[in-house]
Short mmCIF file of C-alpha atoms and ligand atoms in Angstrom, two decimals:
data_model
loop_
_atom_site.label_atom_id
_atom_site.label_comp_id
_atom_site.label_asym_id
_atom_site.label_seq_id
_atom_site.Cartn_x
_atom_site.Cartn_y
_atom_site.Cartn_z
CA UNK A 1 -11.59 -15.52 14.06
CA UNK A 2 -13.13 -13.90 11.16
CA UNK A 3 -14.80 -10.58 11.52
CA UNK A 4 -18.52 -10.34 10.41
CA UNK A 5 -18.19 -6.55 10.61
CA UNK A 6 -16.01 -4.09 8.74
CA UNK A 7 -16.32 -0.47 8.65
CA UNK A 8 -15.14 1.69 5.64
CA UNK A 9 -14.61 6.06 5.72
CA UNK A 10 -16.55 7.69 3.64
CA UNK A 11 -17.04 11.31 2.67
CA UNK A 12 -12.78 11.97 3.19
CA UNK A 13 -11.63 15.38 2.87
CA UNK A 14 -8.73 17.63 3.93
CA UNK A 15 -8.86 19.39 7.21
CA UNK A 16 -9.59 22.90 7.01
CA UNK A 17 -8.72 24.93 10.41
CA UNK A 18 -10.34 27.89 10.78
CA UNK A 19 -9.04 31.66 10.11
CA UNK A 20 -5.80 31.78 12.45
CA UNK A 21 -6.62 34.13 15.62
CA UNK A 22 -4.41 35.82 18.22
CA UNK A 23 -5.77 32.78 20.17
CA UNK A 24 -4.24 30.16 17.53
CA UNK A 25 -5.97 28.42 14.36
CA UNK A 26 -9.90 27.60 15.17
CA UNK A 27 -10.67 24.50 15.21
CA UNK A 28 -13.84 23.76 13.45
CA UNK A 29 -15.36 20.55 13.92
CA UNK A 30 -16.03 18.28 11.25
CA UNK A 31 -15.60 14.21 11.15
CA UNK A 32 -12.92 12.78 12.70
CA UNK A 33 -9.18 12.35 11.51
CA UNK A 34 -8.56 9.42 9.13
CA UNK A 35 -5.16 7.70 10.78
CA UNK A 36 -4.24 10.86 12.47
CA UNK A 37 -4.70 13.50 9.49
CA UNK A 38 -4.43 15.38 7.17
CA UNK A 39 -7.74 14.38 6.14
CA UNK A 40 -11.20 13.68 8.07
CA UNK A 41 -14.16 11.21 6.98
CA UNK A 42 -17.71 11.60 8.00
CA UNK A 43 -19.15 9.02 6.97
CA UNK A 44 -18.69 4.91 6.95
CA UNK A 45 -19.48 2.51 4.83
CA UNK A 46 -20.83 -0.29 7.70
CA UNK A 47 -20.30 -3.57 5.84
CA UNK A 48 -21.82 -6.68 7.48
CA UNK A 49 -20.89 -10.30 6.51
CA UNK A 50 -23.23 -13.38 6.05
CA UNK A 51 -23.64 -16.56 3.92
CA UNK A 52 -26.07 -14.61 1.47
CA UNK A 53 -23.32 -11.99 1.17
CA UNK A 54 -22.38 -8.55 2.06
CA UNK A 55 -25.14 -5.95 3.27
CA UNK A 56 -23.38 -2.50 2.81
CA UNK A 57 -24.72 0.32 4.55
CA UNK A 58 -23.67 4.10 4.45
CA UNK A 59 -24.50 6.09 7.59
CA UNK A 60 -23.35 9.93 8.39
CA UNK A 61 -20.78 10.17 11.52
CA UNK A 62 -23.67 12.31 13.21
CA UNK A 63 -25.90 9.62 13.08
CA UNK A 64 -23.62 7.10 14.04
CA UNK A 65 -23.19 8.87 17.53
CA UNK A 66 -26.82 9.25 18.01
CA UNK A 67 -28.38 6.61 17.46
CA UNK A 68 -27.37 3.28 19.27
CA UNK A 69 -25.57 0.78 17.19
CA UNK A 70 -27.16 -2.46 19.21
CA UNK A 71 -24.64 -5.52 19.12
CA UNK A 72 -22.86 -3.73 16.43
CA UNK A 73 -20.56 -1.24 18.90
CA UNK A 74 -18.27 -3.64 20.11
CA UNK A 75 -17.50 -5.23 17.01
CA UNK A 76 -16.88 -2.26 15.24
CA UNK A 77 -15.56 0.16 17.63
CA UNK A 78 -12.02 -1.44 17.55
CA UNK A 79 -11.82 -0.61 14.07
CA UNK A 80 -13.07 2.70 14.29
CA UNK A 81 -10.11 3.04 16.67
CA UNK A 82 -7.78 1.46 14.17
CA UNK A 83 -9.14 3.96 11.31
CA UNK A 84 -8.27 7.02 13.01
CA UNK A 85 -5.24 6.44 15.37
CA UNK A 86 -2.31 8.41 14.04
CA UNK A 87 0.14 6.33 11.73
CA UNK A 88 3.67 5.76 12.78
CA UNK A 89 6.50 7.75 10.86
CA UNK A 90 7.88 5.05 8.46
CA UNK A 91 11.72 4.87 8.85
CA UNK A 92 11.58 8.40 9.68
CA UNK A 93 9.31 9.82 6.90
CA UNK A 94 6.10 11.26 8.42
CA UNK A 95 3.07 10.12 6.72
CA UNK A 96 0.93 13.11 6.73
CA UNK A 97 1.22 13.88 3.40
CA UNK A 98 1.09 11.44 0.38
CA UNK A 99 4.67 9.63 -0.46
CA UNK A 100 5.86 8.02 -3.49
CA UNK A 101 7.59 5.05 -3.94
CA UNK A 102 9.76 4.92 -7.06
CA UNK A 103 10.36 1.50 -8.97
CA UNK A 104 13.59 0.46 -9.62
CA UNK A 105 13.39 -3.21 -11.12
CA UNK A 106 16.76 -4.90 -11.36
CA UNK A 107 15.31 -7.69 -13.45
CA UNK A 108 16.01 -8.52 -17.33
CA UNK A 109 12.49 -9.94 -17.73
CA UNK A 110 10.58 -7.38 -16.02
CA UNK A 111 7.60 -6.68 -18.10
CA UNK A 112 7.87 -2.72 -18.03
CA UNK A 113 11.15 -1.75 -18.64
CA UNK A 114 12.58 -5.05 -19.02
CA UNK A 115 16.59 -5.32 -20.11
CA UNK A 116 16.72 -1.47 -19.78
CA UNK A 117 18.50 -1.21 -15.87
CA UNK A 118 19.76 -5.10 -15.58
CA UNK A 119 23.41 -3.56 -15.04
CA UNK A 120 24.19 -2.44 -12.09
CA UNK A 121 25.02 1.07 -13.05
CA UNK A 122 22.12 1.88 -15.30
CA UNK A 123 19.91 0.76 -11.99
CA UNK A 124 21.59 3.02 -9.78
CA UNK A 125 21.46 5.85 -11.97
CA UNK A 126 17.91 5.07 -12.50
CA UNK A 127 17.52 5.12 -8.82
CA UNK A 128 18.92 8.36 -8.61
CA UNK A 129 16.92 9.91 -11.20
CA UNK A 130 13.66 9.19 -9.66
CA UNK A 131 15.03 10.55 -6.26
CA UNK A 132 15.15 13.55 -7.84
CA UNK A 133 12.00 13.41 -9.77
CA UNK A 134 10.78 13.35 -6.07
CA UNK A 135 10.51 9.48 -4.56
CA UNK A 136 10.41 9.32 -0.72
CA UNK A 137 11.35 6.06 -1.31
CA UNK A 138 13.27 3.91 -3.89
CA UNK A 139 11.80 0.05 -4.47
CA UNK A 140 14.74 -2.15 -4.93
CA UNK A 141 13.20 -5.60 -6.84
CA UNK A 142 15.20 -8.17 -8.23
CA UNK A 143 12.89 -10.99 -8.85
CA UNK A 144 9.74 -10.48 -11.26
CA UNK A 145 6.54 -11.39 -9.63
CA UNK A 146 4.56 -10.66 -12.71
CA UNK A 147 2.10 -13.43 -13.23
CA UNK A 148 3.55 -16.18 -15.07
CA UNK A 149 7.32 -15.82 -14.46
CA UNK A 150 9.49 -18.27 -12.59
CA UNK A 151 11.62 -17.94 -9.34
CA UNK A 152 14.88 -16.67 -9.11
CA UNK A 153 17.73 -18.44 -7.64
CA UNK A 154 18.75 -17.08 -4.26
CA UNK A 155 22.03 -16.28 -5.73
CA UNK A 156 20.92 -14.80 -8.56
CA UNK A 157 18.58 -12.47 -6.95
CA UNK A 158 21.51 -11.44 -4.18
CA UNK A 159 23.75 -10.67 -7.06
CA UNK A 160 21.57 -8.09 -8.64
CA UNK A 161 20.08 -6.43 -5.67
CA UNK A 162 22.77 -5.61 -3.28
CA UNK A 163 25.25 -3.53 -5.30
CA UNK A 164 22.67 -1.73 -6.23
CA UNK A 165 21.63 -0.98 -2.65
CA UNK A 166 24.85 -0.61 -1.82
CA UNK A 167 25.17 1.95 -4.94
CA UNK A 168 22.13 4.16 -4.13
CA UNK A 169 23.31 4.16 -0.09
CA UNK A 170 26.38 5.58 -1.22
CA UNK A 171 24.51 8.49 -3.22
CA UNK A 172 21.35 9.16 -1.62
CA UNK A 173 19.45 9.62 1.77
CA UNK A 174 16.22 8.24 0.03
CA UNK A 175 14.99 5.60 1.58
CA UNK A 176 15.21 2.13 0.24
CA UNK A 177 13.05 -0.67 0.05
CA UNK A 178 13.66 -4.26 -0.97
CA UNK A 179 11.22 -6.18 -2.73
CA UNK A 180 11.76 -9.67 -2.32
CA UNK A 181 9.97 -13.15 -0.64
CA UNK A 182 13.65 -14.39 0.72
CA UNK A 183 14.84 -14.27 4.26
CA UNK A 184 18.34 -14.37 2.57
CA UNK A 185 17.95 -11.57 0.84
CA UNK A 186 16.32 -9.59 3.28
CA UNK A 187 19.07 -10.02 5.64
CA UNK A 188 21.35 -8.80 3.07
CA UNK A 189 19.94 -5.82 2.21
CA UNK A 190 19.32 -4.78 5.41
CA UNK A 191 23.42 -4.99 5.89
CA UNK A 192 23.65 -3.25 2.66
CA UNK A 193 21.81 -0.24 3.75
CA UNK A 194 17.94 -1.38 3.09
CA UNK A 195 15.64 0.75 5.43
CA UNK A 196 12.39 -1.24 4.18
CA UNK A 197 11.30 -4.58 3.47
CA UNK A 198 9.05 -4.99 0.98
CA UNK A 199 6.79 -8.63 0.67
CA UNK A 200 4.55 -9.42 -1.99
CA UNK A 201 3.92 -12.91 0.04
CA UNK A 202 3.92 -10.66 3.35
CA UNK A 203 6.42 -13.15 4.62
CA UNK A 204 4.68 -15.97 4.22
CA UNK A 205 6.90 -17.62 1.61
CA UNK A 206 10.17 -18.00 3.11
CA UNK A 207 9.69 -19.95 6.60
CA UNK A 208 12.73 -17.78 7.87
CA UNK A 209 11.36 -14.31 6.70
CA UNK A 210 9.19 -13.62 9.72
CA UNK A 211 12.06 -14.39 12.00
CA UNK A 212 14.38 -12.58 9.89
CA UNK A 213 12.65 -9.58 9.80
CA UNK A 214 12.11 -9.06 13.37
CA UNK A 215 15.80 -9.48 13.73
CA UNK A 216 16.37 -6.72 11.08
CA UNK A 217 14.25 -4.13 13.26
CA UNK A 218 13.06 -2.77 9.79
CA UNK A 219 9.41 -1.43 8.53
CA UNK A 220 7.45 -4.32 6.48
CA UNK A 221 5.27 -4.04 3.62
CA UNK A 222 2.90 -6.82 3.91
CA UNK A 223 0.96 -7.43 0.47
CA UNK A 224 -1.90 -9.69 0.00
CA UNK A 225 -1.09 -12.08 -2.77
CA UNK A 226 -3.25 -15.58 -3.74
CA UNK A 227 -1.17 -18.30 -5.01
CA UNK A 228 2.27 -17.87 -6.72
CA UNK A 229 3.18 -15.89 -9.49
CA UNK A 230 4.01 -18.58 -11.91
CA UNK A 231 -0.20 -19.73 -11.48
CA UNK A 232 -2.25 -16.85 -9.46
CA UNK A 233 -4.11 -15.24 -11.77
CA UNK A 234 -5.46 -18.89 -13.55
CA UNK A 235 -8.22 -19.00 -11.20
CA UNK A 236 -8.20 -16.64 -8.22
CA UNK A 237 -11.13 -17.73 -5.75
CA UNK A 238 -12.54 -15.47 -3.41
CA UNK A 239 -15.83 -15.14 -1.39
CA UNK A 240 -15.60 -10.95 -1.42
CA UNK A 241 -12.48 -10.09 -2.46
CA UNK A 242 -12.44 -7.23 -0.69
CA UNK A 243 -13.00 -8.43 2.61
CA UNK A 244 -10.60 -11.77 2.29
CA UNK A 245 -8.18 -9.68 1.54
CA UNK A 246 -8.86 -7.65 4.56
CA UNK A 247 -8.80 -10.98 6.53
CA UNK A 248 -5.64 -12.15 5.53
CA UNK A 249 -3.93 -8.74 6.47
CA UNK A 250 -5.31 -8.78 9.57
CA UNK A 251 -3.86 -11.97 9.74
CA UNK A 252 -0.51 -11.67 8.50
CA UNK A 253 -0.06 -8.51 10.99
CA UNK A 254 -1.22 -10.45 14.20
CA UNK A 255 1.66 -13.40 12.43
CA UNK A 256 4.03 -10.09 12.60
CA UNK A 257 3.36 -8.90 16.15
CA UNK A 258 3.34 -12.52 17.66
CA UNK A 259 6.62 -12.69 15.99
CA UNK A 260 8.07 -9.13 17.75
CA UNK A 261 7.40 -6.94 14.92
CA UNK A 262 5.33 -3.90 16.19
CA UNK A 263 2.62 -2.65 14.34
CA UNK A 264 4.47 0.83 13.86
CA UNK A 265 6.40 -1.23 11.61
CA UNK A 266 4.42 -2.40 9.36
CA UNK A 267 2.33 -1.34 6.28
CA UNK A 268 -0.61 -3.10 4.12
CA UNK A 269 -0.86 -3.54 0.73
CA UNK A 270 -4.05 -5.50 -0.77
CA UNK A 271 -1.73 -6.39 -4.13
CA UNK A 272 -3.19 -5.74 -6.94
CA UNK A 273 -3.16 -7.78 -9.60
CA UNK A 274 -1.89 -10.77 -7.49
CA UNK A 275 -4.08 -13.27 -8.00
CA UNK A 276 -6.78 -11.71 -8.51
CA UNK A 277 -8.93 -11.06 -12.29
CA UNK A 278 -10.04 -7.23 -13.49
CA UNK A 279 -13.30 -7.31 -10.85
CA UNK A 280 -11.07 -8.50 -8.47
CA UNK A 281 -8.79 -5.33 -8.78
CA UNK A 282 -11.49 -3.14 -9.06
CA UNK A 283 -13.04 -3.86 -6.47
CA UNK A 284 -10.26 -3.73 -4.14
CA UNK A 285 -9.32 -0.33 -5.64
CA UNK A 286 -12.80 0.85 -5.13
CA UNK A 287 -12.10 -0.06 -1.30
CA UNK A 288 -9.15 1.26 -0.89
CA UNK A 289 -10.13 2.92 2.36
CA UNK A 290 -11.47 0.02 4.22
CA UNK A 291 -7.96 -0.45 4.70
CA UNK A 292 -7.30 1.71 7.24
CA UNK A 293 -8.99 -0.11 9.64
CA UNK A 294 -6.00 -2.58 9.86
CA UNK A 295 -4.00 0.28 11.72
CA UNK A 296 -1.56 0.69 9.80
CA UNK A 297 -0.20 2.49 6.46
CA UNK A 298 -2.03 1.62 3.16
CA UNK A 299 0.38 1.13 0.15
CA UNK A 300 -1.41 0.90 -3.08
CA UNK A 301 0.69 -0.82 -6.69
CA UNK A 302 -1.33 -0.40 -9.28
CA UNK A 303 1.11 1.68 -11.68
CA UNK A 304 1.00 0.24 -15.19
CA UNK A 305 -0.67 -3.01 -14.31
CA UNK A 306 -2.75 -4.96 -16.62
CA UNK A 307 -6.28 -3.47 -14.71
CA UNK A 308 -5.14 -0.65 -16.47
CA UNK A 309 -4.70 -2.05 -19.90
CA UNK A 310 -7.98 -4.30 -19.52
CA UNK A 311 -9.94 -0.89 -18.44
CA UNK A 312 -8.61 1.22 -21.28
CA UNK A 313 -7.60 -1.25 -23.72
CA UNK A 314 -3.82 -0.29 -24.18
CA UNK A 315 -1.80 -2.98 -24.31
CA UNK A 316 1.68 -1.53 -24.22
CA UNK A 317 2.58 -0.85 -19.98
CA UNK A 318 4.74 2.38 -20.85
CA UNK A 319 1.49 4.08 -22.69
CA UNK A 320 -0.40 3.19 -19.25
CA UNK A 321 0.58 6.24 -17.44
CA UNK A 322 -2.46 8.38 -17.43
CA UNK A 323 -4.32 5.44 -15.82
CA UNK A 324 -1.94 4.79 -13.46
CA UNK A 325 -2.17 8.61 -12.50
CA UNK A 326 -5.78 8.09 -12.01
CA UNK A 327 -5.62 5.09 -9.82
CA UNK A 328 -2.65 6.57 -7.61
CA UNK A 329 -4.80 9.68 -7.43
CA UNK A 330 -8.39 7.69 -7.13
CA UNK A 331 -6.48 5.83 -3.66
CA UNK A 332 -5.07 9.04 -2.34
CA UNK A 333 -8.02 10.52 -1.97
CA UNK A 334 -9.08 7.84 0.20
CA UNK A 335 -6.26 8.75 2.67
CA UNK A 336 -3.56 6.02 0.99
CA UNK A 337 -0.46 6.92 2.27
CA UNK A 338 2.06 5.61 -0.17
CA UNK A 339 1.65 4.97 -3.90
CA UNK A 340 4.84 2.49 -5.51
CA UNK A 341 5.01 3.74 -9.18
CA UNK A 342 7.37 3.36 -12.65
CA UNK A 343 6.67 7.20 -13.48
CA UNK A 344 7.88 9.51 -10.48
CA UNK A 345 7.58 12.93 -12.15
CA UNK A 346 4.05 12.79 -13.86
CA UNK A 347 2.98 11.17 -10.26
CA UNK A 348 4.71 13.63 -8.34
CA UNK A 349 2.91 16.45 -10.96
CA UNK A 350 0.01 15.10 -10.27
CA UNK A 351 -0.13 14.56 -6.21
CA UNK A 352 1.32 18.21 -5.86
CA UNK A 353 -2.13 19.70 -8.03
CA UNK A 354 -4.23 17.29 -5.73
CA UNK A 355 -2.54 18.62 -2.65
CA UNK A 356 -3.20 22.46 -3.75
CA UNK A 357 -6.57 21.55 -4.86
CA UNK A 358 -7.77 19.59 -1.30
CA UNK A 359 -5.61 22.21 0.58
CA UNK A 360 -6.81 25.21 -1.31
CA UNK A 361 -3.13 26.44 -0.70
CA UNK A 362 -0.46 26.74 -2.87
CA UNK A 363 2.21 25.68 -0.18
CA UNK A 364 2.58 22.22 -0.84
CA UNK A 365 4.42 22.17 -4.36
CA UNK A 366 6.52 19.41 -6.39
C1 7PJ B 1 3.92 -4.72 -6.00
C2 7PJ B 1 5.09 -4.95 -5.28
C3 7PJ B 1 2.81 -4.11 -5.33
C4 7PJ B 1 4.17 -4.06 -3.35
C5 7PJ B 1 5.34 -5.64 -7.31
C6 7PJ B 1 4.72 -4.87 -10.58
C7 7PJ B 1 4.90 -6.21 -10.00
N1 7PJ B 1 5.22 -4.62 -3.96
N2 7PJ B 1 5.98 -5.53 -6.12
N3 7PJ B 1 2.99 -3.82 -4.01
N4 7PJ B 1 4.10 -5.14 -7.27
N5 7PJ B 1 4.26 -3.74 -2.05
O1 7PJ B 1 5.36 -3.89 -10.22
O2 7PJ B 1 3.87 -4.81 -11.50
O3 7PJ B 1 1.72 -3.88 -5.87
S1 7PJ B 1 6.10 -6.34 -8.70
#
């Protein structure tokens, strides 16, 4: 079934109690909690579906209450449900606050810092320094999913991601993702100490991944991705991007709950840049919190992508950090929950000013 009706929070900022009392903090009331809090929206963005397109409506939370919403309630209400329902902790990290996930590529053709960490020991160590720059969690990837680039050999891919799991277990009580499509490798790292799996085909690749994973009883990252690396971003085809990619979400976590993973394990990720061109991306960036209505944790990858070159016309990925600030920034705002990034300590810089800032407290710091 596809939905004709999305809703989107608008007007998102952090929850202010009032002066603490004898009697406790006041609450003052203001919007509703976005997945359980720290912030509130008070507004949505009401967007409705039809063969001539997408009519996008902004109405106040107020007015939403008052007035009647006709035929629209039902359809909508489940997601407004969905939007603010606290979030799961994820592998034991609370939510509540933004996390980071640190890239560690174990991969001698990834495009970013390709060659630098395919030993074993240089990728630990780079593991370990981005732990203490401040990742929650540490992205494990041995196979490049950058547009363009081939697969990598089951064997292959095993051999360069588990010691290195197995390395960073030994040192560290960060978690640890792995990013790969293959049930083999999944299973793997799970035994090797993985407490995350991380999909870019949101198991839809490997026929034994969904199966796999349940078995594993570990969180999922399930990223929207159209077509295969070697050919997605040819001719990406979409009717509105942001929606589709909504759709197949929804989609892929009703494949994961029919298949015994709950939704507390499980967290969405519209994939950028996966086949999809620079309107594509921004768009979906732009949308970031229409998300949330899926009911589960938004993860947003945007660090040093190609949007960002194509927006500020730097071709190099290691000058593209100040972008990539802005777009991990831009999608915490709108209540994101995890941000996977290259550069831990300028993002971690930068999330601790934003926290201050919303909080207008000095007690969250790097
Ligand atoms: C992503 C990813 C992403 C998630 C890669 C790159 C390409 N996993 N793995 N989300 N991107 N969940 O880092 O540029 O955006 S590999």
């Amino acid at each position: 079934m596809q939905r004709s009706l999305y809703i989107r929070p608008l007007g998102i900022y952090a929850f202010r109690q009032g002066t603490a009392t004898e009697e406790g903090p006041q609450e003052v009331w203001g919007g509703l909690p976005l997945a359980g809090g720290p912030l509130a929206f008070s507004a949505l963005e009401v967007l409705e579906r039809s063969p001539r397109g997408t009519l996008r409506r902004t109405i106040g939370l107020g007015d939403l209450f008052e007035r009647d919403w006709g035929r629209n309630t039902l359809a909508a209400s489940d997601l407004l449900e969905e939007v603010r329902s606290p979030r799961a902790r994820l592998a034991g990290l609370s939510l509540n606050r933004p996390r980071i996930m640190g890239i560690v590529n174990v991969t001698p053709d990834s495009f970013s810092d390709g060659g630098q960490h395919d030993s074993v020991a240089a990728a630990v160590a780079h593991g370990l320094k981005l732990a203490e720059q401040g990742a929650d969690i540490l992205d494990i990837g041995g196979e490049s999913t950058r547009p363009g680039s081939d697969t990598v050999a089951v064997d292959d891919e095993l051999r360069r991601v588990i010691p290195v799991i197995e390395g960073l277990r030994a040192k560290t009580d960060k978690l640890i993702s792995i990013d790969t499509r293959k049930a083999e490798v999944m299973r793997r790292a799970a035994q090797a100490g993985a407490d995350i799996l991380n999909d870019v085909s949101a198991l839809t690749h490997d026929p034994l991944s969904l199966e796999v994973a349940a078995e594993s009883g570990l969180p999922v990252m399930l990223m929207h991705a159209q077509g295969d690396p070697k050919t997605m971003n040819d001719d990406p085809q979409y009717s509105d991007v942001v929606l589709d990619v909504f759709d197949f979400l929804e989609q892929r976590i009703r494949a994961c709950l029919a298949a015994g993973i709950p939704k507390a394990r499980l967290i969405a990720d519209p994939g950028i840049g996966f086949g999809k061109h620079l309107h594509h991306n921004v768009a979906v960036l732009s949308a970031m919190s229409l998300y949330h209505g899926l009911g589960v944790p938004v993860l947003l990858g945007a660090s040093r992508k190609k949007l960002i070159g194509q927006l500020c016309n730097v071709e190099a990925p290691q000058e593209r950090v100040p972008g990539s600030l802005a777009a991990a920034l831009h999608s915490i705002s709108q209540g994101v929950q995890i941000v996977r990034v290259h550069d831990v300590a300028e993002t971690r810089q930068a999330v601790a000013v934003w926290e201050a800032a919303q909080a207008g407290s000095e007690a969250a710091l790097c």
